[in-house]
XYZ file of C-alpha atoms in Angstrom:
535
model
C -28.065 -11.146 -12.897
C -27.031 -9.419 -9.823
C -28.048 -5.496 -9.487
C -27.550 -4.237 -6.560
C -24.050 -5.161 -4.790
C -22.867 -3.798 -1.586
C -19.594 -6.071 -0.921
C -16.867 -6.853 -3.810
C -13.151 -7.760 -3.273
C -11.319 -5.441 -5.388
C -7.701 -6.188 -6.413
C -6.066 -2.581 -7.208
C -2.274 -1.404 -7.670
C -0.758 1.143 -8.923
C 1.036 1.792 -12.014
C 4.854 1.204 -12.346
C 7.810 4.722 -12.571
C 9.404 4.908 -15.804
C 13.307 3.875 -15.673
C 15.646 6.264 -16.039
C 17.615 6.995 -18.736
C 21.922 6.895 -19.511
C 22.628 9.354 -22.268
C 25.603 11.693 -22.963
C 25.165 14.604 -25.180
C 27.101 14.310 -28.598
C 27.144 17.095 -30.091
C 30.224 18.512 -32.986
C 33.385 20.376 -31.504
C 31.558 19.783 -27.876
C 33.607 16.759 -27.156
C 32.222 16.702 -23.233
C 28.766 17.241 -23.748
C 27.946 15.520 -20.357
C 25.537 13.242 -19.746
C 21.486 14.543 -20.773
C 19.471 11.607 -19.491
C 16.236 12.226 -18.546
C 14.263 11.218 -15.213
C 11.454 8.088 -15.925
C 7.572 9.518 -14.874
C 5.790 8.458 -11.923
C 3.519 5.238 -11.983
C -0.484 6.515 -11.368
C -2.133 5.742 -7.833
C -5.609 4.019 -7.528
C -8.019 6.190 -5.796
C -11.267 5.654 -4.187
C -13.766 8.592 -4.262
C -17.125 9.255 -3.104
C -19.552 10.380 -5.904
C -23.356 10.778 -5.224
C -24.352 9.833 -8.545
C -23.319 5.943 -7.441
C -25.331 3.702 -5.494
C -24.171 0.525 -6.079
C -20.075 -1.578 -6.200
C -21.911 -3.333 -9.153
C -19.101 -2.666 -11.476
C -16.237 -3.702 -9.446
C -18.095 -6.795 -8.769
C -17.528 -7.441 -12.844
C -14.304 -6.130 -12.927
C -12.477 -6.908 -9.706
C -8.432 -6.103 -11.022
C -7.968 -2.635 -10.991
C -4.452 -1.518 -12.427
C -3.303 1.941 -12.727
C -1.393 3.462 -15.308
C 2.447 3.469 -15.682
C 4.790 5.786 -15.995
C 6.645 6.386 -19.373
C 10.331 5.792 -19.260
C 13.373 8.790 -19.842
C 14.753 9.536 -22.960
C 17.887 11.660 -24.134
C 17.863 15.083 -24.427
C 16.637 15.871 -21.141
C 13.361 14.275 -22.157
C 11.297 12.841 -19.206
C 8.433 10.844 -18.953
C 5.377 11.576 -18.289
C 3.851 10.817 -15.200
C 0.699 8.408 -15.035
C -2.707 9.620 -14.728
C -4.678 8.754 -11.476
C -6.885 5.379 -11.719
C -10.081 7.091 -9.913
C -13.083 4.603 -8.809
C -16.099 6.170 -7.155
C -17.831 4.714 -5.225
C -21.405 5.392 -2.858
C -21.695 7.332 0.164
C -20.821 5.039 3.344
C -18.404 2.524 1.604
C -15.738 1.104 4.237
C -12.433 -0.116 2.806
C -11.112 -2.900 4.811
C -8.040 -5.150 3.866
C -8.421 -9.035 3.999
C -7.932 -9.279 7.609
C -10.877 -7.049 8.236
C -8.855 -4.026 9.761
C -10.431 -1.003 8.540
C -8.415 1.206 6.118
C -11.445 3.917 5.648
C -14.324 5.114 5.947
C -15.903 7.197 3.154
C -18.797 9.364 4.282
C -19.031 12.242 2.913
C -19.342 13.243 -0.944
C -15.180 14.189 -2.430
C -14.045 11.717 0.474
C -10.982 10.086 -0.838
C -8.522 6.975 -0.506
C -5.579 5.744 -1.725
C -6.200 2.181 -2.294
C -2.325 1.865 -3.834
C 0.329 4.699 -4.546
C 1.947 4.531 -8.153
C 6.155 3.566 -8.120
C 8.515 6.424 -8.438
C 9.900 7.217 -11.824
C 13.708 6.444 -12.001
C 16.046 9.443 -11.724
C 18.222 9.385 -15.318
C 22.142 9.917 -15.390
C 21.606 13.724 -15.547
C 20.203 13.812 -12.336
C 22.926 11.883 -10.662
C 25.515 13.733 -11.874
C 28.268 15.606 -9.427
C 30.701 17.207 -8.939
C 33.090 14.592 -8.560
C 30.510 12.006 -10.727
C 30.570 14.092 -13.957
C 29.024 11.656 -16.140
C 27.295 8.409 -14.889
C 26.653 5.566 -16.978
C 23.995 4.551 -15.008
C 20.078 5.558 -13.826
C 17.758 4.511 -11.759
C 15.066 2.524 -12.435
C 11.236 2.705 -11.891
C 9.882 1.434 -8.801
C 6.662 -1.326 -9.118
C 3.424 0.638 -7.392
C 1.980 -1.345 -4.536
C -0.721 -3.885 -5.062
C -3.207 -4.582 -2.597
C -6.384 -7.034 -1.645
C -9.082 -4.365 -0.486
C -12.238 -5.180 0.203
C -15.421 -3.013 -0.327
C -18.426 -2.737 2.087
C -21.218 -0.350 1.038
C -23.186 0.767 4.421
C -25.953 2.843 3.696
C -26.022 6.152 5.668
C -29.911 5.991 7.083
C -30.701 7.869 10.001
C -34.041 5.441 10.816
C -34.243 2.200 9.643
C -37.182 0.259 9.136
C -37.263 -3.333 10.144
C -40.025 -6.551 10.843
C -41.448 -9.585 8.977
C -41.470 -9.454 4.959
C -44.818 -7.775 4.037
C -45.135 -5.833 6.925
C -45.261 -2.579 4.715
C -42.263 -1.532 4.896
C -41.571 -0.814 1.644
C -45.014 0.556 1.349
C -44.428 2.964 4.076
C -41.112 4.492 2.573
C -42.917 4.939 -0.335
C -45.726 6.832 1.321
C -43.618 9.000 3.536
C -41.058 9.840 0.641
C -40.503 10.014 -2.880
C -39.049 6.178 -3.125
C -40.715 4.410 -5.285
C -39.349 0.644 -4.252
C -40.729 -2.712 -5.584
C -44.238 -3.496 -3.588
C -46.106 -6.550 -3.882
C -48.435 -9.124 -2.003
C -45.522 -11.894 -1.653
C -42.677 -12.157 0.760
C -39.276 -11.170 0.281
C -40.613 -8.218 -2.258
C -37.797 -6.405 -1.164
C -34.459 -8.180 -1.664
C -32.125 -4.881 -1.471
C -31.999 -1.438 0.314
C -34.053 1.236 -0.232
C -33.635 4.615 0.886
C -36.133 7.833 1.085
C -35.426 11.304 2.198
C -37.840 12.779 4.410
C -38.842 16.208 5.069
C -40.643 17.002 8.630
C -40.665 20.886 9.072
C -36.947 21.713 9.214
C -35.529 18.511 9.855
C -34.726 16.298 6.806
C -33.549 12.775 7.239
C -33.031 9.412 4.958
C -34.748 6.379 6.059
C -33.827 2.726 5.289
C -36.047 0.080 4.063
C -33.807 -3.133 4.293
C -35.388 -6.563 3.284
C -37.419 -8.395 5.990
C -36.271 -10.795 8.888
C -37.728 -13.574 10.054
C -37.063 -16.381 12.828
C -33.442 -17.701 12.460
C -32.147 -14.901 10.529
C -29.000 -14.895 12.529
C -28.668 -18.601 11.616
C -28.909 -17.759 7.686
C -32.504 -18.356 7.340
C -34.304 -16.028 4.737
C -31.763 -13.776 3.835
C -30.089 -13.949 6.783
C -28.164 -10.829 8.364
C -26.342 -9.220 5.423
C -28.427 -6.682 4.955
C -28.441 -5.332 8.405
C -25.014 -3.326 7.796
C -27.129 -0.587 6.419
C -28.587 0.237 8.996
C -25.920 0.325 11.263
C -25.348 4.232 10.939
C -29.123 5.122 12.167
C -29.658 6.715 14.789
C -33.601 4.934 15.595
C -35.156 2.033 14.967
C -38.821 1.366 13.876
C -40.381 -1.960 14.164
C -43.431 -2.064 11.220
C -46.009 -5.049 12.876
C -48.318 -5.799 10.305
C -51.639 -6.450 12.325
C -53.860 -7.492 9.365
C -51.196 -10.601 8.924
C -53.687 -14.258 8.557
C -50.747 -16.255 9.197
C -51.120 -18.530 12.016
C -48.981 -18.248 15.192
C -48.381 -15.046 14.556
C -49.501 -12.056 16.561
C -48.193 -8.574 16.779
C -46.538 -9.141 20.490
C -44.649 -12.686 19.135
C -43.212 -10.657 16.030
C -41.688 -8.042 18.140
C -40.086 -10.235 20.442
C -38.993 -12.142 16.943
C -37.466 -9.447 15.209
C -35.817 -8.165 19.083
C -34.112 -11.322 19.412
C -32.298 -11.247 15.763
C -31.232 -7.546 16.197
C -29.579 -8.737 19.762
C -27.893 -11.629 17.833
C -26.381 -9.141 15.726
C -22.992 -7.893 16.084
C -22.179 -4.495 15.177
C -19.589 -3.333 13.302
C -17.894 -0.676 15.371
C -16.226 1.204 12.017
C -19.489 2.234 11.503
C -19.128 5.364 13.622
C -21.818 3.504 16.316
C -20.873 1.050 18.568
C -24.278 0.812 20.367
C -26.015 -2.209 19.646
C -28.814 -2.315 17.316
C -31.503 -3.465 20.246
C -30.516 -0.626 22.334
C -30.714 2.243 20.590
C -34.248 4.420 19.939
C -37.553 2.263 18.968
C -40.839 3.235 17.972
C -43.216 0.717 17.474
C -45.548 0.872 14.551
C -49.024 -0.715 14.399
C -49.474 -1.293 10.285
C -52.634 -1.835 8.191
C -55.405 -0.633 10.485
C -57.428 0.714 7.155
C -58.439 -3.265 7.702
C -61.025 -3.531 10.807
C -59.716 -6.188 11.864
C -56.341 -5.281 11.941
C -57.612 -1.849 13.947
C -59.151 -3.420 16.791
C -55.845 -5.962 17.364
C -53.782 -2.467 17.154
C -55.650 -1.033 20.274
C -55.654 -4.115 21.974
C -51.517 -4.544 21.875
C -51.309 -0.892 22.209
C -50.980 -0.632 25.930
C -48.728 -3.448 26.279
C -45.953 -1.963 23.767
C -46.703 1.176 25.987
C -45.962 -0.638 29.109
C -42.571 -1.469 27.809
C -41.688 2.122 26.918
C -42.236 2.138 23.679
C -44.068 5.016 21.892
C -46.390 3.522 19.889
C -48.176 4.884 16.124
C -50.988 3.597 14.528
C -50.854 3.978 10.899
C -52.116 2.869 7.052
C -49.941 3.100 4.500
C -52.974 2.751 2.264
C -54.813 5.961 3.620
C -51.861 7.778 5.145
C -53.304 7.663 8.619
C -50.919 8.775 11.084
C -48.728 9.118 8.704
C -47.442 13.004 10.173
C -47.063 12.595 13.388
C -44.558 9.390 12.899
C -42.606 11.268 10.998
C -42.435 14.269 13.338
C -41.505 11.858 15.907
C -38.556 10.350 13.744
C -37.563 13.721 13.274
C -37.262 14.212 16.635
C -34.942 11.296 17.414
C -32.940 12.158 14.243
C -32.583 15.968 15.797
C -32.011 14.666 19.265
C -28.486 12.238 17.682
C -27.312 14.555 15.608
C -27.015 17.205 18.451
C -25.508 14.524 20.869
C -22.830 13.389 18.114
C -22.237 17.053 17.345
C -21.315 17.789 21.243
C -19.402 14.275 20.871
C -17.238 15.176 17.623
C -17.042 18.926 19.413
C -14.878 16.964 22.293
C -12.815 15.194 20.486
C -11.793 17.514 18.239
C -10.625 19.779 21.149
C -6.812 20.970 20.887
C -4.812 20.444 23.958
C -2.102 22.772 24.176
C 1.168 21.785 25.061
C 4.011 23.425 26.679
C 6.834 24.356 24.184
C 9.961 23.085 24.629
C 13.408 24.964 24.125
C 16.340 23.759 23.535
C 19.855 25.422 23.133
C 20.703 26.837 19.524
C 22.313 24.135 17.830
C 20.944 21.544 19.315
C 20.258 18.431 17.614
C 17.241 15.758 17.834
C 18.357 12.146 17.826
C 18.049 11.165 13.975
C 15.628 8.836 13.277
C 16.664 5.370 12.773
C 15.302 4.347 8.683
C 15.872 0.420 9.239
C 16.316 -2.296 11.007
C 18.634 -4.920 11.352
C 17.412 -8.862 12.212
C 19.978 -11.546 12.689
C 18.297 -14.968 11.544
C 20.037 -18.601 10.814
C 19.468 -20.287 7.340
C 21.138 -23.626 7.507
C 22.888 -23.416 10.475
C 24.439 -20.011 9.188
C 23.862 -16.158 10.153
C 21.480 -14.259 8.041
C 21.516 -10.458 8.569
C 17.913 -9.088 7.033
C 17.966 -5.452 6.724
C 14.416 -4.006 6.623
C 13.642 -0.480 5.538
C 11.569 1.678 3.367
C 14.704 3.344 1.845
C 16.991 0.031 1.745
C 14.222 -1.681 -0.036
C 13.094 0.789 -2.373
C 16.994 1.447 -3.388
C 17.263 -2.100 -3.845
C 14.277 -1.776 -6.802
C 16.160 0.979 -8.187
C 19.134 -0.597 -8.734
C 20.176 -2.090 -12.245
C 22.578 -5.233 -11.017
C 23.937 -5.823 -14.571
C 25.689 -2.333 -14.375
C 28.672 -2.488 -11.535
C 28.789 1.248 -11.372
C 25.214 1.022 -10.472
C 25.953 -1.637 -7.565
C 28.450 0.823 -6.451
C 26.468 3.663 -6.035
C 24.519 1.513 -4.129
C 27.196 0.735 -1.638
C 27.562 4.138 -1.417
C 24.220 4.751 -0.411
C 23.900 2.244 2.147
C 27.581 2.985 3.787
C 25.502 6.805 3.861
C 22.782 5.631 5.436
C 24.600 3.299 8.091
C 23.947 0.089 7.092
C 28.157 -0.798 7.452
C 28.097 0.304 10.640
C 24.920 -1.472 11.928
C 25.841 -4.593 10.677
C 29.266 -4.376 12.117
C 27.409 -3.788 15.766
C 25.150 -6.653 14.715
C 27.965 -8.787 14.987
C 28.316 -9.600 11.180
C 31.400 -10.811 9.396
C 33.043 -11.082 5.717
C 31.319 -13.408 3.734
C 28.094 -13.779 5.835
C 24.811 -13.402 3.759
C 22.621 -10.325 4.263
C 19.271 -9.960 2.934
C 17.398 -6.571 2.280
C 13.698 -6.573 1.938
C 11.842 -9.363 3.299
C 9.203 -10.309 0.266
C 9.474 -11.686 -2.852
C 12.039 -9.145 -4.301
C 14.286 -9.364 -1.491
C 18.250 -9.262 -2.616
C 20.778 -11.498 -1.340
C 24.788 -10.685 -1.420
C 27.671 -11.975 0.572
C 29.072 -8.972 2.998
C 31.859 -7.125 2.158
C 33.043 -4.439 4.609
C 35.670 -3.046 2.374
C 33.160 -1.884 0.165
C 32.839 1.297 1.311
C 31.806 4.642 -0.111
C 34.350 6.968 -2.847
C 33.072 5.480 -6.215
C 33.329 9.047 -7.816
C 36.848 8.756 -6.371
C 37.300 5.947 -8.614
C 39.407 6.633 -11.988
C 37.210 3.779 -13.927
C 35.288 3.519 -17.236
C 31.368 4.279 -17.568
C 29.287 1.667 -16.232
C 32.080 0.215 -14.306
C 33.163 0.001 -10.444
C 37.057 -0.882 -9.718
C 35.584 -2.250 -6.572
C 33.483 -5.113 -7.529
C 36.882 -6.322 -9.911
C 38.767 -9.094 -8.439
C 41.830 -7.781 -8.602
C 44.054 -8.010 -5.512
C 46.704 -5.232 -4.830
C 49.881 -6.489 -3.141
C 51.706 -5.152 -0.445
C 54.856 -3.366 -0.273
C 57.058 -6.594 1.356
C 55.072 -8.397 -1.552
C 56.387 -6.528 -4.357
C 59.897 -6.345 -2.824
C 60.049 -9.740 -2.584
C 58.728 -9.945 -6.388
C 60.905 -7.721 -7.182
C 63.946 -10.208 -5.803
C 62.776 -12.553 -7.491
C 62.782 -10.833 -11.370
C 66.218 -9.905 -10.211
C 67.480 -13.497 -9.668
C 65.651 -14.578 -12.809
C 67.459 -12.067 -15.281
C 70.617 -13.022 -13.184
C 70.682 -16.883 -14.010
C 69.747 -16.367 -17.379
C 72.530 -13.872 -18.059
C 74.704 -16.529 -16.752
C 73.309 -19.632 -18.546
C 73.777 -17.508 -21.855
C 77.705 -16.636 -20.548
C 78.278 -20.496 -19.723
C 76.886 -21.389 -23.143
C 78.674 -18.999 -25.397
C 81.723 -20.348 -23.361
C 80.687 -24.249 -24.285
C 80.427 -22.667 -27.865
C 77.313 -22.820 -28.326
C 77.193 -18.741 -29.160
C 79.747 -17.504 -31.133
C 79.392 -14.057 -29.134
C 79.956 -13.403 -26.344
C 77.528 -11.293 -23.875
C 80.320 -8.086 -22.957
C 80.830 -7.863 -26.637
C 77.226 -7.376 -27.808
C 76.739 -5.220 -24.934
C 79.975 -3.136 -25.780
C 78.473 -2.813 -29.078
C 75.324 -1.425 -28.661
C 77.068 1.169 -26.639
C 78.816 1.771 -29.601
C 82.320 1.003 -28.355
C 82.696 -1.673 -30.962
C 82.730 -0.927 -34.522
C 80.450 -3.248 -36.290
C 82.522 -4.035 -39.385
C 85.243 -5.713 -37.110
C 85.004 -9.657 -37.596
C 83.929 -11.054 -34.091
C 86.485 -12.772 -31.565
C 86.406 -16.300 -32.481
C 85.874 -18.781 -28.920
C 88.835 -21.029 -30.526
C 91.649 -18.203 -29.817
């Protein structure tokens, strides 16, 4: 069972908004209440925050799906929902968050460091809230917006300022142990160490971490052993010490060949340049540290190589972890690389952070920046036809908001896009009625045939709750329509006041038309016996 991770792939988003809610107030002898919806709560965000009290991404490597909690929805009343609490993972000092592609999203350093892995969906405003002066009482809301979801993926870089590196069993673990208050795994078998161990290291006023990571050997870069993964952690030091075990009874081994060994795989290796140093690992600060010479053996080899690591500019220490020798002046001269970085990146970060100040520029009162266009427009082809795709933060997000089985909600929709610009654009685009225009381009994208006429004025609109005259197929004629209609009635009643006259006259009605009109003008008294056709 795995118990020390430093790399997970962590699927996080965030919770859901609550929908809005459509309510009118009913209350006795208030017969316009007006509308007392409430607004839906906010979906919670996942967050990613530094604690010192974790080492390890164990946990996320059992539980990978990380979901937030959603927002609760509006109620009448004026009730809202409550918003969703905050999803917080800690996580160690030195994690970098990087998305699938291996961009880096952040780098956490520093204990309270914090990311937003995924931002909760807006809660949905209710019909209170979109009430107006000329909207009185909507019989719509707004629903919730879905969080975001993301594929993040977790890389736990240990922040060392001197790492210790060479063959398994060259006392590495044993020399952490000696200088600090680690207390790793130490045995007489290779491989001991199979994760990173730090110490914390106190020379005079200087204090510094140091970074026992688990041997290489030959072919590391190739996968042997246990290849390169563990190298990330020590891509933050600022020095390098090479432990040479000089008591080792292997044969073909020899403290000179292990150097160049262990040299070779660090040049092979590729650094990661989001870890804040982009100098190779083979270049930076070296010491070179003879290990084991409590054995006699292992002493007299030490002196010999001595001068020859010396030629090469090394500084060179001589040292048993089993009797401490030499023990304090290596770690006065770590120290004093440590002291000598930190004051280099200081003067670095000191740079950079420099504020260049520019000119201010005035402009005459009133004057106006051009606004900001909030979407584009793409023409495409599906089937040999045009496709307008509108793209936008605000386009898209409206287009979640929207309930499409209410038509005053698809109104207000219109309206909001006709606001924004979208007619217009898609007029200089070069679209016509009927063509199909897309907004969003994922998954939840929405489709509709273009309409220009449907333009904004939906409070204008004399039409019941939940309803939009607009989207009704009902097609008003024009004035030569209706005159011509109008004819036509005309020439109806005309022939069929005449077919009645030329049947009363065949006999078929034993009254005649005049006479029953002339009667219920009351010219005609009733009693009197009706003209018979036959005189």
């Amino acid at each position: 069972m795995a118990e020390f991770v430093d790399r997970v792939v962590l699927h996080v988003s965030g919770g859901r908004g609550g929908n809005g809610c459509v309510s009118v107030r009913r209350e006795k002898f208030k017969p316009l209440g007006g509308p007392n919806g409430g607004n839906g709560g906010n979906g919670g965000a996942v967050i990613l925050r530094v604690d010192n009290q974790t080492t390890t991404l164990l946990e996320y490597h059992h539980s990978p799906h990380q979901h937030a909690p959603n927002g609760d929805i509006g109620r009448g009343d004026m009730h809202h929902g409550f918003n969703g609490e905050d999803l917080v993972l800690t996580v160690p000092q030195g994690t970098v968050v990087k998305d699938r592609e291996g961009n880096v999203l952040a780098d956490l350093l520093r204990v309270g460091d914090e990311y937003v892995a995924a931002r909760g969906g807006m809660g949905g405003l209710g019909n209170a809230a979109l009430a107006s002066a000329k909207r009185k009482a909507p019989g719509f809301a707004l629903l919730g917006t879905p969080g975001e979801e993301a594929d993040i993926v977790l890389e736990l870089k240990s922040i060392a300022d001197v790492a210790l590196v060479g063959y398994p069993s060259a006392g590495k673990s044993s020399l952490i142990a000696a200088i600090s208050a680690a207390r790793p795994k130490i045995a007489d078998y290779p491989f001991t160490t199979l994760i990173p161990n730090l110490g914390v290291v106190q020379a005079g006023d200087v204090r510094y971490t140091v970074a026992d990571v688990p041997g290489l050997i030959e072919g590391a870069s190739e996968g042997r052993g246990l290849g390169h993964r563990f190298l990330r952690h020590v891509e933050r030091s600022s020095a390098l010490v090479h432990v040479i075990d000089c008591a080792t009874l292997e044969p073909g081994r020899d403290p000179i060949s292990d150097f160049e060994v262990i040299r070779g795989e660090l040049e092979n290796y590729e650094v990661d340049p989001t870890a804040g140093v982009t100098v190779p690992l083979h270049e930076r600060p070296q010491i070179v540290v003879l290990n084991k010479i409590d054995v006699p053996e292992a002493r007299e080899l030490a002196e010999f190589v001595r001068p020859e690591f010396e030629e090469m500019g090394f500084k060179v220490f001589e040292i048993s972890t089993a009797s401490h020798e030499g023990l304090k002046s290596l770690i006065f001269a770590m120290a004093q690389l440590v002291e000598e970085d930190r004051v280099a990146r200081a003067a670095a970060e000191k740079e950079a952070e420099r504020v260049v100040v520019e000119a201010p520029v005035v402009r005459p009162k009133g004057f106006r920046g051009k606004k900001k266009q909030e979407f584009t427009i793409r023409r495409e082809e599906r089937n040999l036809e045009p496709l307008f795709r509108v793209i936008g933060e605000k386009p898209e997000r409206w287009i979640q908001q929207t309930d499409f089985n209410n038509d005053e909600a698809v109104g207000y929709l219109a309206d909001r896009l006709a606001r924004l610009g979208v007619e217009d654009e898609l007029f200089k685009a070069g679209a016509r009625a009927g063509d199909a225009v897309v907004i969003g381009e994922n998954d939840n994208s929405v489709i509709f045939d273009w309409e220009p006429t449907m333009v904004g004025g939906a409070e204008l609109l004399s039409s019941p709750r939940g309803t939009d005259a607009r989207l009704e197929e009902i097609i008003r004629p024009t004035r030569a329509q209706k005159r011509v209609e109008y004819k036509e009635r005309m020439d109806a009643k005309a022939e069929a006041r005449a077919e009645l006259e030329s049947e009363r006259a065949a006999g078929v009605w034993t009254e005649s038309v005049e006479y029953r009109k002339k009667l219920k003008e009351g010219k005609v008294d009733e009693n009197i016996d009706m003209p018979n056709v036959e005189d």
